[in-house]
CSV table of C-alpha atoms (C1' of nucleotides) in Angstrom, one decimal:
chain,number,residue,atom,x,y,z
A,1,UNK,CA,80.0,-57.3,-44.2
A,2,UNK,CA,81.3,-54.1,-42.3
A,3,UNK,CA,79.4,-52.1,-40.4
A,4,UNK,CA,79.5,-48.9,-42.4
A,5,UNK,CA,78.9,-51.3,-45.5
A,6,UNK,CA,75.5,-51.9,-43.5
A,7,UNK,CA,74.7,-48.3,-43.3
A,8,UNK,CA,75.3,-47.4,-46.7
A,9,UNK,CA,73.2,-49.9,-47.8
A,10,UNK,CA,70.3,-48.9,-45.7
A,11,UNK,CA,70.6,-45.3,-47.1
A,12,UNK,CA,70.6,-46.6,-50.4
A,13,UNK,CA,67.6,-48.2,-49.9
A,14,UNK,CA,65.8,-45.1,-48.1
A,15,UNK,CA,66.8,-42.5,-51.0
A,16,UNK,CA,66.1,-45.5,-54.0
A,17,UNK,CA,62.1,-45.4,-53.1
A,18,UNK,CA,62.4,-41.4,-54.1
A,19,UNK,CA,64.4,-41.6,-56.1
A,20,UNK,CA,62.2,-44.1,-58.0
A,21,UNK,CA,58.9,-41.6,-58.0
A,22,UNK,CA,61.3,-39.5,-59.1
A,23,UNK,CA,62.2,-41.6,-62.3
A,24,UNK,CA,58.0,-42.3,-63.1
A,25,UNK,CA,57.2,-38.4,-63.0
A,26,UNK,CA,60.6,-38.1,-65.4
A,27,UNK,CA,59.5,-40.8,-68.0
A,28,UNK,CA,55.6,-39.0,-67.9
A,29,UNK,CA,57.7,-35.9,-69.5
A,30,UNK,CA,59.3,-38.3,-72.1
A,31,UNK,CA,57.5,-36.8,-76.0
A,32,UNK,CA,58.9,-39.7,-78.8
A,33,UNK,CA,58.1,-37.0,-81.2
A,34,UNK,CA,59.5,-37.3,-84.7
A,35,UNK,CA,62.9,-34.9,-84.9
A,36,UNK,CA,61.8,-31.2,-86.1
A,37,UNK,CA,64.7,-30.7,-88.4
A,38,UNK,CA,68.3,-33.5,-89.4
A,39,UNK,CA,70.7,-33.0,-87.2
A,40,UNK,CA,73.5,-30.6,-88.0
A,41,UNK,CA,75.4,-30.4,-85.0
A,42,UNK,CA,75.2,-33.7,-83.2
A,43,UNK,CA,77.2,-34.3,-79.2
A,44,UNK,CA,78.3,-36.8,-77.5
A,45,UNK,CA,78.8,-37.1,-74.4
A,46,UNK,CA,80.3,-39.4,-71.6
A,47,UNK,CA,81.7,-39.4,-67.9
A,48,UNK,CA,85.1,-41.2,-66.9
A,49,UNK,CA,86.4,-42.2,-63.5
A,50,UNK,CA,89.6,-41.6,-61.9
A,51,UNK,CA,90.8,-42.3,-58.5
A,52,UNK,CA,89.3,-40.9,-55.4
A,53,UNK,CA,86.2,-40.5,-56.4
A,54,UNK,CA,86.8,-38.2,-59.3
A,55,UNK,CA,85.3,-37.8,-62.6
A,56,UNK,CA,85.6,-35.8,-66.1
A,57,UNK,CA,82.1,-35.0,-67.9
A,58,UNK,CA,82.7,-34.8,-71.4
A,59,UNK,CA,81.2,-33.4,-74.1
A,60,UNK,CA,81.9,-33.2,-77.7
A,61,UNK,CA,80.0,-31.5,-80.8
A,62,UNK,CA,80.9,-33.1,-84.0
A,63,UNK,CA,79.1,-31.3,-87.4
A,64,UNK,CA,77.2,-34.1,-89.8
A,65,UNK,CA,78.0,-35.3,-91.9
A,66,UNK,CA,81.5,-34.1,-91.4
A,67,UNK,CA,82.1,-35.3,-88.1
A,68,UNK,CA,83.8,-32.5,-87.7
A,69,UNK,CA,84.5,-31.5,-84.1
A,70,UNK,CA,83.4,-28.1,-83.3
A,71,UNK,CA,83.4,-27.8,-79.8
A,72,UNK,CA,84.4,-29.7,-76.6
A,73,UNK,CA,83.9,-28.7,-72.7
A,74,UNK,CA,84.4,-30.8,-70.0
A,75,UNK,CA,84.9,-30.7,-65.9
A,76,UNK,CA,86.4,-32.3,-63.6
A,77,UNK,CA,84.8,-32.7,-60.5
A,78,UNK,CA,84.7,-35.2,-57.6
A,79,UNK,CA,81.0,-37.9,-57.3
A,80,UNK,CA,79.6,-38.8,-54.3
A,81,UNK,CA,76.7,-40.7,-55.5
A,82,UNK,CA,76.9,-44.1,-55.6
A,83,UNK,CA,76.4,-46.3,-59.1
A,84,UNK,CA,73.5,-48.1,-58.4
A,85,UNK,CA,72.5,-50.2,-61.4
A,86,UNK,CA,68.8,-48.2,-62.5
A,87,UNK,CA,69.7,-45.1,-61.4
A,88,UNK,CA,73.4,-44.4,-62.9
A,89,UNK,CA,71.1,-40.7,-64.1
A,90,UNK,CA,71.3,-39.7,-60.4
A,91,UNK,CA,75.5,-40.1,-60.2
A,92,UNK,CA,75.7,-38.7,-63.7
A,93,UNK,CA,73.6,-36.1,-65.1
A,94,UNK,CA,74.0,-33.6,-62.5
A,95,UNK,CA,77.9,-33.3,-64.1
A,96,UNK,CA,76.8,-33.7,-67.5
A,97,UNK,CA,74.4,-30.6,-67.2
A,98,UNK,CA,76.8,-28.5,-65.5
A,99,UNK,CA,79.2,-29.3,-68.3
A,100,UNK,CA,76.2,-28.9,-70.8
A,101,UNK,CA,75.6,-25.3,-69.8
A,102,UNK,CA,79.1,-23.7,-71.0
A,103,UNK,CA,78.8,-25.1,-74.3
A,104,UNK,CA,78.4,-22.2,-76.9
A,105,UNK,CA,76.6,-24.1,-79.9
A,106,UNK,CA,73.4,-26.2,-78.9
A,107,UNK,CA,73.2,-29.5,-80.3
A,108,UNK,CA,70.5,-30.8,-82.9
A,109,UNK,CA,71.0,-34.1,-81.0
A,110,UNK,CA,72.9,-36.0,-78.3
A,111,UNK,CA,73.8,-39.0,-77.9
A,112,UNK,CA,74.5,-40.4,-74.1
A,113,UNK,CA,76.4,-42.8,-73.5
A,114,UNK,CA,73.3,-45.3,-71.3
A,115,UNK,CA,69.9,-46.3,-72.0
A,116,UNK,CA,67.0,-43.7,-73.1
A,117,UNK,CA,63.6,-45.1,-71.9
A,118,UNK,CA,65.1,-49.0,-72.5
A,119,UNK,CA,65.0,-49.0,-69.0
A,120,UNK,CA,63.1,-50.4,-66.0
A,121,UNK,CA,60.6,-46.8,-65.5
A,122,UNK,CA,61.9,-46.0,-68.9
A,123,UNK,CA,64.0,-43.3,-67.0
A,124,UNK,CA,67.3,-43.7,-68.0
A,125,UNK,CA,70.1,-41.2,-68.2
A,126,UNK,CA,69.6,-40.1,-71.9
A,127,UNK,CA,66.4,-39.7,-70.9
A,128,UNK,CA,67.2,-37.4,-67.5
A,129,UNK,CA,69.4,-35.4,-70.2
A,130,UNK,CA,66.7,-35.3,-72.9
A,131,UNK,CA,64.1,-34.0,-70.5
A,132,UNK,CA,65.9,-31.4,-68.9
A,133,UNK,CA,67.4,-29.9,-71.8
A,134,UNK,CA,64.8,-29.8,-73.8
A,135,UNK,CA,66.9,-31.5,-76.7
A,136,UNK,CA,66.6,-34.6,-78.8
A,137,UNK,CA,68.4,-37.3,-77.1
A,138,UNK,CA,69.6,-41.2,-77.8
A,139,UNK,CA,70.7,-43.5,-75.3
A,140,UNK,CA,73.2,-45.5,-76.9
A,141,UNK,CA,74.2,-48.4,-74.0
A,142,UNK,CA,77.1,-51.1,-74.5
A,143,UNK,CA,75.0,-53.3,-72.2
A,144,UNK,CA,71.3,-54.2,-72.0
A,145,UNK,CA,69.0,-53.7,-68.8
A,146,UNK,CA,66.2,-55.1,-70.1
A,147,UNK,CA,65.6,-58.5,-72.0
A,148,UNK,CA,65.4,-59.2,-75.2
A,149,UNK,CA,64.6,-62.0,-77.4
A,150,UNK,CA,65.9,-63.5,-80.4
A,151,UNK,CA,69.0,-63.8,-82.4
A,152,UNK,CA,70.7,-61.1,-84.1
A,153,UNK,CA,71.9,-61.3,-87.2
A,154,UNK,CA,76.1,-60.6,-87.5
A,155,UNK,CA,75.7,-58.0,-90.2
A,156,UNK,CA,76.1,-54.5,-89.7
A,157,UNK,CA,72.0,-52.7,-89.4
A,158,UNK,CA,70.5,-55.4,-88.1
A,159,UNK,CA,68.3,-55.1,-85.5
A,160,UNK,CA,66.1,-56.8,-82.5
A,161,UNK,CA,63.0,-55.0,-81.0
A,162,UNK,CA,63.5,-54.3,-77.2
A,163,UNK,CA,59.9,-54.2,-75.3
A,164,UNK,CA,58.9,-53.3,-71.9
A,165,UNK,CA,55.5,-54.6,-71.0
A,166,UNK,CA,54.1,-54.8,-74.0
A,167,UNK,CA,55.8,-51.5,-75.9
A,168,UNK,CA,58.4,-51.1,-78.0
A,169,UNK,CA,61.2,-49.4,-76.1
A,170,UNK,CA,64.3,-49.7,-78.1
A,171,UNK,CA,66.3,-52.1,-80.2
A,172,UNK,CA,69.4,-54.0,-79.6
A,173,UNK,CA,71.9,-53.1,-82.8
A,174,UNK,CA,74.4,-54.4,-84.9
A,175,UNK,CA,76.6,-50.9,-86.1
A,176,UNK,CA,79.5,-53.0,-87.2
A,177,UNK,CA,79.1,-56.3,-88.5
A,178,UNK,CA,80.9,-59.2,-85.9
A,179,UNK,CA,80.9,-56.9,-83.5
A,180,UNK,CA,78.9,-56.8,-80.3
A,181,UNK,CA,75.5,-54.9,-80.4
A,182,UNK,CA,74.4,-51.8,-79.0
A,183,UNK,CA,70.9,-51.2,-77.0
A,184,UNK,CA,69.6,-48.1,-78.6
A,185,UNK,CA,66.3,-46.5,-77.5
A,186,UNK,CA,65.2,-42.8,-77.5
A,187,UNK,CA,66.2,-40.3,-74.7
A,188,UNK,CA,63.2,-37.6,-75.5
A,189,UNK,CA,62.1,-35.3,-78.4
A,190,UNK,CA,62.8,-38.8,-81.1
A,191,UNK,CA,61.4,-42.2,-82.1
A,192,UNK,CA,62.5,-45.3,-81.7
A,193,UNK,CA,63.2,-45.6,-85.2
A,194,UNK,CA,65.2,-42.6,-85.6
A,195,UNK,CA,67.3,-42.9,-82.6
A,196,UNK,CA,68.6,-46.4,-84.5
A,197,UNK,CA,68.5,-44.6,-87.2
A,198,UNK,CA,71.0,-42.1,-86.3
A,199,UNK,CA,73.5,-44.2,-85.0
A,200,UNK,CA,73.6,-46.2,-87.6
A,201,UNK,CA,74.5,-42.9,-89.4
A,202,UNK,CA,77.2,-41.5,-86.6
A,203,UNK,CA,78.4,-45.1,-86.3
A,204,UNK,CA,80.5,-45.4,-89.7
A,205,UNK,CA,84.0,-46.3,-89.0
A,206,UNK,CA,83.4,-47.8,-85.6
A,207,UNK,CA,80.9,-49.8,-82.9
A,208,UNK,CA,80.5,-46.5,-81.3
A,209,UNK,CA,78.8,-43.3,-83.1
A,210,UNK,CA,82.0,-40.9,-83.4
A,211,UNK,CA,80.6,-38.2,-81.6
A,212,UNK,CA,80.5,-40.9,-78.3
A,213,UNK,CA,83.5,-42.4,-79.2
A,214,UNK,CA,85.6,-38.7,-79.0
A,215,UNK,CA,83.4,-37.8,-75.6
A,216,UNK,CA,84.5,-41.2,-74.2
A,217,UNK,CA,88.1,-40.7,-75.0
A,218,UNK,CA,87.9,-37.2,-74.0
A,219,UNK,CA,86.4,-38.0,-70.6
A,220,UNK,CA,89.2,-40.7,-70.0
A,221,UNK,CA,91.7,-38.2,-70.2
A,222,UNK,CA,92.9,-36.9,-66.8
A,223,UNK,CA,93.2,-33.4,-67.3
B,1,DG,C1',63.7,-66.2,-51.7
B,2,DC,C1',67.0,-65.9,-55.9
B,3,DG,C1',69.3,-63.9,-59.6
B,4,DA,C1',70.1,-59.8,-62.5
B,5,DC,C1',71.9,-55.4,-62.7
B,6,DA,C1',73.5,-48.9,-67.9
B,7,DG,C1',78.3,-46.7,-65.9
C,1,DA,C1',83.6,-47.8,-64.5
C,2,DT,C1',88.2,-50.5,-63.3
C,3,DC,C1',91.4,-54.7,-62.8
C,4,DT,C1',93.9,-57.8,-66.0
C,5,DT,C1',97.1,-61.6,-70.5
C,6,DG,C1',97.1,-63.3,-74.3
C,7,DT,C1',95.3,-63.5,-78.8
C,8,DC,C1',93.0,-62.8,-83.4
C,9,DG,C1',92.9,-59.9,-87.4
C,10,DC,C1',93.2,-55.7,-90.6
DNA sequence: GCGACAG
DNA sequence: ATCTTGTCGC
């Protein structure tokens, strides 16, 4: 391994142990409060990666049960964090709120494209997102970070609770039947329940809820 | 110590 | 995330 390799390891290591209070006091903030009102503008929202250490926030606000998209924003700007499996919130978020602030309508929901408290110190990014915003949020991950047991059944709704020492934190979900599942757990400001819930009612044509599926092709988009 | 590890 | 070929199925 190179010497500046090395280096950049060590400071990784140095800011992870503040990071990582960082992530408790967060998750202490987390309220999996039942939703005050149904959604009637719902975002999505997602961050793509070009060359050079560039990257495109995306976000996307689709009306339910329309899914009609009435507003997109989005930035490109260049990330210097590092991805660093457990704390993807800290290369992330800071973009995604930037982008968040020059949207005009404010969502009844998001939905992030990560894990919501299905994580380690239950501090993931939808969680980062929920917290600071204020707004109902679902972390609606392709991949698990957590274990799980069980088999899930192929057809579309099923379901697997997701625990972290004990408590529910999430379930692993089947939107399309055949299809790989996603790990959905809440971000803030929603239950467990209704964050499956409500992906199971924004994922209707495809694995991903639409609103995600438009920030994610959004953010790929180099311009 | 070893393996696992969102995007 | 990105790289990367063929293949299965609507």
């Amino acid at each position: 391994m190179k010497e500046e390799e090395l280096r950049q390891k060590s400071f990784e290591a140095m800011m992870v142990e503040e990071l990582k209070e960082f992530q408790i006091k967060l998750s202490k903030k987390v309220k999996l409060f039942p939703l005050e009102r149904e959604p009637g503008l719902i975002a999505g929202c997602d961050v793509g990666y070009f060359e050079n250490g560039l990257a495109k926030g995306a976000i996307v606000v689709m009306r339910y049960p329309e899914f009609k998209i009435i507003e997109t924003v989005d930035s490109i700007e260049k990330i210097t964090f590092p991805y660093i499996p457990g704390y993807l919130s800290f290369r992330e978020a800071p973009l995604l709120l930037k982008v968040f602030q020059r949207l005009k309508n404010r969502p009844d929901l998001i939905l992030v494209d990560g894990q919501g408290i299905a994580h380690p110190r239950k501090a993931g990014l939808a969680v980062h997102l929920g917290v600071e915003l204020e707004i109902p949020t679902i972390g609606c991950a392709k991949k698990p970070l957590l274990k799980f047991e069980g088999e899930l059944p192929k057809e579309r709704g099923s379901k697997l609770p997701v625990y972290l020492t004990g408590e529910l934190s999430g379930y692993v979900v089947r939107t399309r039947t055949g299809v790989s599942p996603l790990f959905v757990s809440p971000g803030n400001l929603i239950t467990p329940e209704e964050a499956v819930e409500w992906v199971l009612k924004t994922a209707v044509k495809f694995r991903m809820p639409e609103p995600l599926r438009e920030a994610h092709r959004l953010s790929m988009i180099r311009t």
